PDB file of C-alpha atoms in Angstrom:
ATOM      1  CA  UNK A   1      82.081  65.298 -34.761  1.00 74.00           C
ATOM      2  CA  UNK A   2      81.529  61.845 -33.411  1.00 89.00           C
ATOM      3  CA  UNK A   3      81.814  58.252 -35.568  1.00 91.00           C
ATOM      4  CA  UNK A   4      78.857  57.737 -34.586  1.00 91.00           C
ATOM      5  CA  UNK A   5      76.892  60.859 -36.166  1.00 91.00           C
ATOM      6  CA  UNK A   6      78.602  60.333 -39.812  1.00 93.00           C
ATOM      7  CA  UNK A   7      77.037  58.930 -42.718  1.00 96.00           C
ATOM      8  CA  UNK A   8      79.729  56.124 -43.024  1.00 97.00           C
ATOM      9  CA  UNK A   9      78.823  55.026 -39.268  1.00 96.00           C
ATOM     10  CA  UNK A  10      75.004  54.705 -40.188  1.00 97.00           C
ATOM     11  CA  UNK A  11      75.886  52.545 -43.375  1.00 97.00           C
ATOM     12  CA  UNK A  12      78.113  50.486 -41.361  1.00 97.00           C
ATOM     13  CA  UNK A  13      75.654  49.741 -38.636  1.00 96.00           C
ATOM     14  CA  UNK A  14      72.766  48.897 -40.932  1.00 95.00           C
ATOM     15  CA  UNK A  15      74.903  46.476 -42.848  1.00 96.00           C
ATOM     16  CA  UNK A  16      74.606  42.872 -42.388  1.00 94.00           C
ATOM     17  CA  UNK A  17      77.480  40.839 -44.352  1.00 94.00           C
ATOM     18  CA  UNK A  18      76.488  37.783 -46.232  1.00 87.00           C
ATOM     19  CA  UNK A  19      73.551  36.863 -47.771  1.00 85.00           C
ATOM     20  CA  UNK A  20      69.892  37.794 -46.428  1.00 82.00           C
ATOM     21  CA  UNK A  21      69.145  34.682 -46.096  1.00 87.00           C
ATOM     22  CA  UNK A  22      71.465  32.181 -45.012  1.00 85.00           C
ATOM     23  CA  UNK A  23      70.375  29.930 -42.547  1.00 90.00           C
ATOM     24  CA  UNK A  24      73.981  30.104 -40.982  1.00 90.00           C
ATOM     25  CA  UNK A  25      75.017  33.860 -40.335  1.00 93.00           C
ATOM     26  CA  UNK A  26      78.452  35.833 -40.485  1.00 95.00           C
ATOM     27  CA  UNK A  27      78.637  35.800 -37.070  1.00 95.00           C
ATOM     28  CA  UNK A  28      77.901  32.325 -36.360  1.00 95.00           C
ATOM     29  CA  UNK A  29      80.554  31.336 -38.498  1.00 95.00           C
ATOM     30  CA  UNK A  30      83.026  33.888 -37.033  1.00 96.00           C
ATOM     31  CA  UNK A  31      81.681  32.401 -33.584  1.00 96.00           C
ATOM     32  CA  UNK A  32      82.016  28.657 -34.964  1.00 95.00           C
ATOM     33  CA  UNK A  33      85.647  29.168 -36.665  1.00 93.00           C
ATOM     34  CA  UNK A  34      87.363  30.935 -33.714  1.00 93.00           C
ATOM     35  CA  UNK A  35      85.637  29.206 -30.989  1.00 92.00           C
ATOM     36  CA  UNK A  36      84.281  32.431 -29.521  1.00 95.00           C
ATOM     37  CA  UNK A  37      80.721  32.694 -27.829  1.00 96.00           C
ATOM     38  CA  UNK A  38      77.971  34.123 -29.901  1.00 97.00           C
ATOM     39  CA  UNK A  39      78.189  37.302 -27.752  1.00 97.00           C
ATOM     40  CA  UNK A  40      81.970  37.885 -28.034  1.00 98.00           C
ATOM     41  CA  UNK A  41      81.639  37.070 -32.178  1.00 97.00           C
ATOM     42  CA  UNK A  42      78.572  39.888 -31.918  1.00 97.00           C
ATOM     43  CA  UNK A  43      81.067  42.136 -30.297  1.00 98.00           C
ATOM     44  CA  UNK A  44      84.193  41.696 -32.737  1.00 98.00           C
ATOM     45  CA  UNK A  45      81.935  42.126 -35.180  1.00 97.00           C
ATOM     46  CA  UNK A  46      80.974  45.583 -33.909  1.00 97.00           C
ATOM     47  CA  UNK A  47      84.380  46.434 -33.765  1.00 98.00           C
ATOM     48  CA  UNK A  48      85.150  45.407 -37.131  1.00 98.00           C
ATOM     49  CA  UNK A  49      82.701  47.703 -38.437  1.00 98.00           C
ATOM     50  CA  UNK A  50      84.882  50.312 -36.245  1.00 98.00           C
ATOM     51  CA  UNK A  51      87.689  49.330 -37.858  1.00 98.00           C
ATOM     52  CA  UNK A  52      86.432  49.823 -41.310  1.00 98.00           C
ATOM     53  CA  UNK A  53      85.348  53.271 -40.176  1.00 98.00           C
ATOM     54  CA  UNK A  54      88.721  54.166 -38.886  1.00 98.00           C
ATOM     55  CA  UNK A  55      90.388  52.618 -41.685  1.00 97.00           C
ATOM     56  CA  UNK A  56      88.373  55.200 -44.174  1.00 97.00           C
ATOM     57  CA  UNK A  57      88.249  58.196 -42.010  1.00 97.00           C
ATOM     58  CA  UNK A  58      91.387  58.373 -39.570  1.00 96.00           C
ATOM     59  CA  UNK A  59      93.504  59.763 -42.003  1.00 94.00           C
ATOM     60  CA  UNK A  60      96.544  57.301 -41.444  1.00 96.00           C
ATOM     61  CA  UNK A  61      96.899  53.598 -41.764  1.00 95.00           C
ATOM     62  CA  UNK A  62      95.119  51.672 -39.510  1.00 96.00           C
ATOM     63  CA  UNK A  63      96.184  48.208 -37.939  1.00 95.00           C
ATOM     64  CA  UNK A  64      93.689  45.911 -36.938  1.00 96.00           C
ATOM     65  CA  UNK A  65      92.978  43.538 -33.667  1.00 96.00           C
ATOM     66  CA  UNK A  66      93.826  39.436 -33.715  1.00 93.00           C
ATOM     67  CA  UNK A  67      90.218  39.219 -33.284  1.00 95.00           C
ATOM     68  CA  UNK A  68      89.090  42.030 -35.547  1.00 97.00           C
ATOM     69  CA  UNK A  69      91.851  40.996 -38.004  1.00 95.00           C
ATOM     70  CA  UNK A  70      90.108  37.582 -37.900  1.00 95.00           C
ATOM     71  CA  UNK A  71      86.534  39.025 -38.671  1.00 97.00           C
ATOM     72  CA  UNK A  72      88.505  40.722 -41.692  1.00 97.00           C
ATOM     73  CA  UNK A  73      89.781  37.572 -43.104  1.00 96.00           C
ATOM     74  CA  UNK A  74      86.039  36.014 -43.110  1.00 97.00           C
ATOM     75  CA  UNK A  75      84.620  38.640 -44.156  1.00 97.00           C
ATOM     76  CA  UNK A  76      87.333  38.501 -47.608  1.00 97.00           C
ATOM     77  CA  UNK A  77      86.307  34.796 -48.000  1.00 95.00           C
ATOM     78  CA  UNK A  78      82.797  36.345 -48.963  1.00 94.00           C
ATOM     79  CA  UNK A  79      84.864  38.679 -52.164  1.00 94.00           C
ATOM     80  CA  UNK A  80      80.625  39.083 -53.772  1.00 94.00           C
ATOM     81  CA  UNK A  81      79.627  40.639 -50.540  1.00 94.00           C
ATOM     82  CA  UNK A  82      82.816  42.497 -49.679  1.00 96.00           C
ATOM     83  CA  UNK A  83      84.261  43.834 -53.354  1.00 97.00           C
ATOM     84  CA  UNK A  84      80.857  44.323 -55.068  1.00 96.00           C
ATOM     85  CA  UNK A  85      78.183  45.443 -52.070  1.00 96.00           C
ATOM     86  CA  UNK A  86      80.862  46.336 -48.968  1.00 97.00           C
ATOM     87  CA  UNK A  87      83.235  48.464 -50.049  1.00 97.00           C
ATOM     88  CA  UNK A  88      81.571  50.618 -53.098  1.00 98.00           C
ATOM     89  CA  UNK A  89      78.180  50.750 -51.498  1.00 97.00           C
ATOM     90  CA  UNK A  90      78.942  50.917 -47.722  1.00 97.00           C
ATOM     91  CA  UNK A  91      82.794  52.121 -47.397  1.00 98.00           C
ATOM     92  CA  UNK A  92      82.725  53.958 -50.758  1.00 97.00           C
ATOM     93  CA  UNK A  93      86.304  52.661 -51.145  1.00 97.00           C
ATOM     94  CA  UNK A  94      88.259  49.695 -51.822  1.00 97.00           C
ATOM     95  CA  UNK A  95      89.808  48.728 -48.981  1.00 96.00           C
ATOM     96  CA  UNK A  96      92.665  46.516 -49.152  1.00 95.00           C
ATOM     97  CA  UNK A  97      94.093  43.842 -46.977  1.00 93.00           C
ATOM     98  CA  UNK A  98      98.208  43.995 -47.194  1.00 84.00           C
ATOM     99  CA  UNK A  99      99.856  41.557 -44.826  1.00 80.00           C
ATOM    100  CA  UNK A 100     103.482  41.886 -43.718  1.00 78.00           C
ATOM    101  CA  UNK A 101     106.280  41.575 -45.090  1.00 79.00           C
ATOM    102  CA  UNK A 102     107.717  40.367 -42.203  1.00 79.00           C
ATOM    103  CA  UNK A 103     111.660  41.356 -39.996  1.00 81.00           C
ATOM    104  CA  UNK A 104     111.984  43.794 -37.663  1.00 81.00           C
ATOM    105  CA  UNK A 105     111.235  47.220 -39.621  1.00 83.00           C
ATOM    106  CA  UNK A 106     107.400  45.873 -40.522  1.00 79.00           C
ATOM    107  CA  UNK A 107     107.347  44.611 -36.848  1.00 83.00           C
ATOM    108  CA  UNK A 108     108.009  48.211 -35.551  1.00 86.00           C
ATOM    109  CA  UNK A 109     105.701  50.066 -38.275  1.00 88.00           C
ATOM    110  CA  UNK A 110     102.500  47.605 -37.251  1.00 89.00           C
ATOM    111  CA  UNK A 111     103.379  47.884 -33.720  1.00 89.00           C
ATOM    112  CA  UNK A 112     103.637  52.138 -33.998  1.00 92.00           C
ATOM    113  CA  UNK A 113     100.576  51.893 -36.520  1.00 93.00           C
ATOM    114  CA  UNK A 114      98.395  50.007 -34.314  1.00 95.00           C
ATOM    115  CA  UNK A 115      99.278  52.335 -31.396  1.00 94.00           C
ATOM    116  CA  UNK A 116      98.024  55.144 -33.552  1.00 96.00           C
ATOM    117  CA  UNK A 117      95.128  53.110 -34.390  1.00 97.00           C
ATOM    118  CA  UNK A 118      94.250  52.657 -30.564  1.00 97.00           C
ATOM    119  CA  UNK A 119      94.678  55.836 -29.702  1.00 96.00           C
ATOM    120  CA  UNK A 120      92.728  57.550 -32.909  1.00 97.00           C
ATOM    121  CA  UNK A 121      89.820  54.735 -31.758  1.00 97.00           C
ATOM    122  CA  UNK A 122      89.631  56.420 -28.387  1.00 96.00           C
ATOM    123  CA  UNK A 123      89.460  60.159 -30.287  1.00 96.00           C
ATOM    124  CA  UNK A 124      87.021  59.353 -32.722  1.00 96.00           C
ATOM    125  CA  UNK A 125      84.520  57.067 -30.638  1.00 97.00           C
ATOM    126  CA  UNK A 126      84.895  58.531 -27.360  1.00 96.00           C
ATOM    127  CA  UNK A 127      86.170  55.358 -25.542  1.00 96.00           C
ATOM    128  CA  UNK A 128      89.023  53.314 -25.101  1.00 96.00           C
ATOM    129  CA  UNK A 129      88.484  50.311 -27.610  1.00 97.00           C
ATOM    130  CA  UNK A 130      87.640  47.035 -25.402  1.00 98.00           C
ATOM    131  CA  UNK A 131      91.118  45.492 -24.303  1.00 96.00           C
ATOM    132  CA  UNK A 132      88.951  41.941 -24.775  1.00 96.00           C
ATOM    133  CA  UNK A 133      89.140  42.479 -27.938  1.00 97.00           C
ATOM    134  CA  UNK A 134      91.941  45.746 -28.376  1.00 97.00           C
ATOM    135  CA  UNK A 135      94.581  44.572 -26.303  1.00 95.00           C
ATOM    136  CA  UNK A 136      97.621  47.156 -26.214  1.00 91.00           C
ATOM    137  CA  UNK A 137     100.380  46.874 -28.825  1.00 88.00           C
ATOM    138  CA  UNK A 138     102.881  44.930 -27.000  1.00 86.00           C
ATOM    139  CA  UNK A 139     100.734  42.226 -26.637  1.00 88.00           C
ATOM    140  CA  UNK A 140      99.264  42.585 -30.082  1.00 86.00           C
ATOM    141  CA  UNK A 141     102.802  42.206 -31.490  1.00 82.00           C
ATOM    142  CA  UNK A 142     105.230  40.275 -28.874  1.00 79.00           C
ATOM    143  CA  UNK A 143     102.803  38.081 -26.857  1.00 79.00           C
ATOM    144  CA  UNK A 144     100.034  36.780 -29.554  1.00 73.00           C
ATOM    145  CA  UNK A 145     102.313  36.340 -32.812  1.00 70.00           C
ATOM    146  CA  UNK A 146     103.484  33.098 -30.510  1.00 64.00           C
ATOM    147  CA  UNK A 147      99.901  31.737 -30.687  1.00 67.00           C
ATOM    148  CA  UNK A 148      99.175  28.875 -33.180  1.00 70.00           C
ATOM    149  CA  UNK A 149      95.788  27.081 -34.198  1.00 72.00           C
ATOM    150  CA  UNK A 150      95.044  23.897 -32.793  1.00 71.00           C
ATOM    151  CA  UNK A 151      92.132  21.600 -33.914  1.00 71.00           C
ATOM    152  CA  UNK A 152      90.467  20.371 -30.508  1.00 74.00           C
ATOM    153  CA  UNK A 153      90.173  17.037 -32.174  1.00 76.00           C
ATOM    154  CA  UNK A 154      93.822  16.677 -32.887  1.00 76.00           C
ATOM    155  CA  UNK A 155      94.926  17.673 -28.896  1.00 74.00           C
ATOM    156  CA  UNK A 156      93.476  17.977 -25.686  1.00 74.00           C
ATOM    157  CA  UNK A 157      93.520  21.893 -24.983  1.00 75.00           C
ATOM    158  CA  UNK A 158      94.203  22.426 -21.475  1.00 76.00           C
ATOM    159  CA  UNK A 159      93.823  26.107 -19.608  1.00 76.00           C
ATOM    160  CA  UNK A 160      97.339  27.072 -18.029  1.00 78.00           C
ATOM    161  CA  UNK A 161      95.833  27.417 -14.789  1.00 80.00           C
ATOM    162  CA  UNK A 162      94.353  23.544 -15.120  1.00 80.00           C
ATOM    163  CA  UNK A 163      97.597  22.506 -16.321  1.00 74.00           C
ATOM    164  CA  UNK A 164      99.685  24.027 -13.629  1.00 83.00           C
ATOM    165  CA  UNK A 165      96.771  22.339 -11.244  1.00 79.00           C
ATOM    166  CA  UNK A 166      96.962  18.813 -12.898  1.00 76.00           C
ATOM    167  CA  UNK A 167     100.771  18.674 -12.400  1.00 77.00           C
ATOM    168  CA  UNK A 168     100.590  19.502  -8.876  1.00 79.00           C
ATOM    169  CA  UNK A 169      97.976  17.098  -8.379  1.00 77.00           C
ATOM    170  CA  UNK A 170     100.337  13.834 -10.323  1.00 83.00           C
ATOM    171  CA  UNK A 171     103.653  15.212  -8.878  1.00 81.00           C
ATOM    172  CA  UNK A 172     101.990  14.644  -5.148  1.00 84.00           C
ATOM    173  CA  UNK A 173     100.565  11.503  -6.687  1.00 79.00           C
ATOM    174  CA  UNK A 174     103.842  10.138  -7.378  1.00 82.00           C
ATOM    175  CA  UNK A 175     105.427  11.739  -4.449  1.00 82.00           C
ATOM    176  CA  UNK A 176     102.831   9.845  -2.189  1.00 81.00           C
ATOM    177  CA  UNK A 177     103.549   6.394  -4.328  1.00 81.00           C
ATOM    178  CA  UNK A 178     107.434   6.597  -4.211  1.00 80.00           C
ATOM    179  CA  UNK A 179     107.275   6.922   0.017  1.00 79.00           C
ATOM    180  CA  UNK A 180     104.921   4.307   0.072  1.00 79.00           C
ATOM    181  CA  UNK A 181     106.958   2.040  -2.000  1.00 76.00           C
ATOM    182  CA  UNK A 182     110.015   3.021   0.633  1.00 72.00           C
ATOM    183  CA  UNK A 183     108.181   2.134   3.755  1.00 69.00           C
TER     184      UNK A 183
END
């Protein structure tokens, strides 16, 4: 049987975290705090409700997604929503969020575990999860652990690819200057 044709699937879908009506929704803050369009927030927020199924239904511990991992964390800071209306009325379950405890044996569990969590996302919804938003284990684990937060109005953020093109751009500057001041 599909995710999509279980009970738990429908009760996920239907449920909108956060109160009714807040002027500001879930996933305008999820947007706002990680700097994500509104579509891409919409669509981590889909795939946090995947999460949540896997995490009740794929009969092993599941390992979430930077991104879906992110939509976790918000959700928490909302504990009336999540412990008293999420989890017993839509999961039917606590569920629990247990970070690391950090050196190389955790490393290689989460990395193994979220593997397992890829590949039982593919079994159960019939699709690879979106690498957008999935991206495979070695980057989950090697590449984006490096990344830090940075307040845009404590640094200018510049793209690699702009970067790499501003240096060019001053290095022939300068290179330009320097024979002009020799001639």
């Amino acid at each position: 049987m599909s995710a999509f044709e279980t009970d738990l699937w429908w009760r996920l879908a239907d449920y909108e975290i956060g109160p009714a009506d807040a002027a500001f929704t879930f996933a305008q803050r999820l947007a706002r705090e990680n700097r994500w369009s509104a579509d891409y927030a919409a669509r981590v927020l889909t795939e946090y409700k995947r999460f949540c199924w896997l995490a009740c239904e794929a009969g092993h511990e599941v390992t979430p997604s930077d991104a879906v991992d992110q939509a976790w964390h918000l959700h928490l800071t909302f504990s009336r929503d999540y412990w008293e209306r999420f989890c017993p009325e839509v999961l039917r379950m606590p569920l629990h969020h247990g970070p690391t405890a950090g050196g190389t044996v955790e490393r290689t569990r989460y990395y193994d575990q979220y593997a397992q969590t890829l590949a039982s996302y593919e079994a159960h919804f019939g699709e690879p999860a979106p690498e957008d938003i999935w991206p495979d284990a070695r980057r989950r684990f090697l590449v984006d652990p490096k990344a830090v937060r940075v307040n845009p109005a404590d640094a200018f953020i510049v793209p690699r690819g702009k970067a790499y093109g501003f240096a060019a751009a001053i290095g022939l500057a300068l290179t330009a200057l320097a024979l002009g001041v020799l001639l």
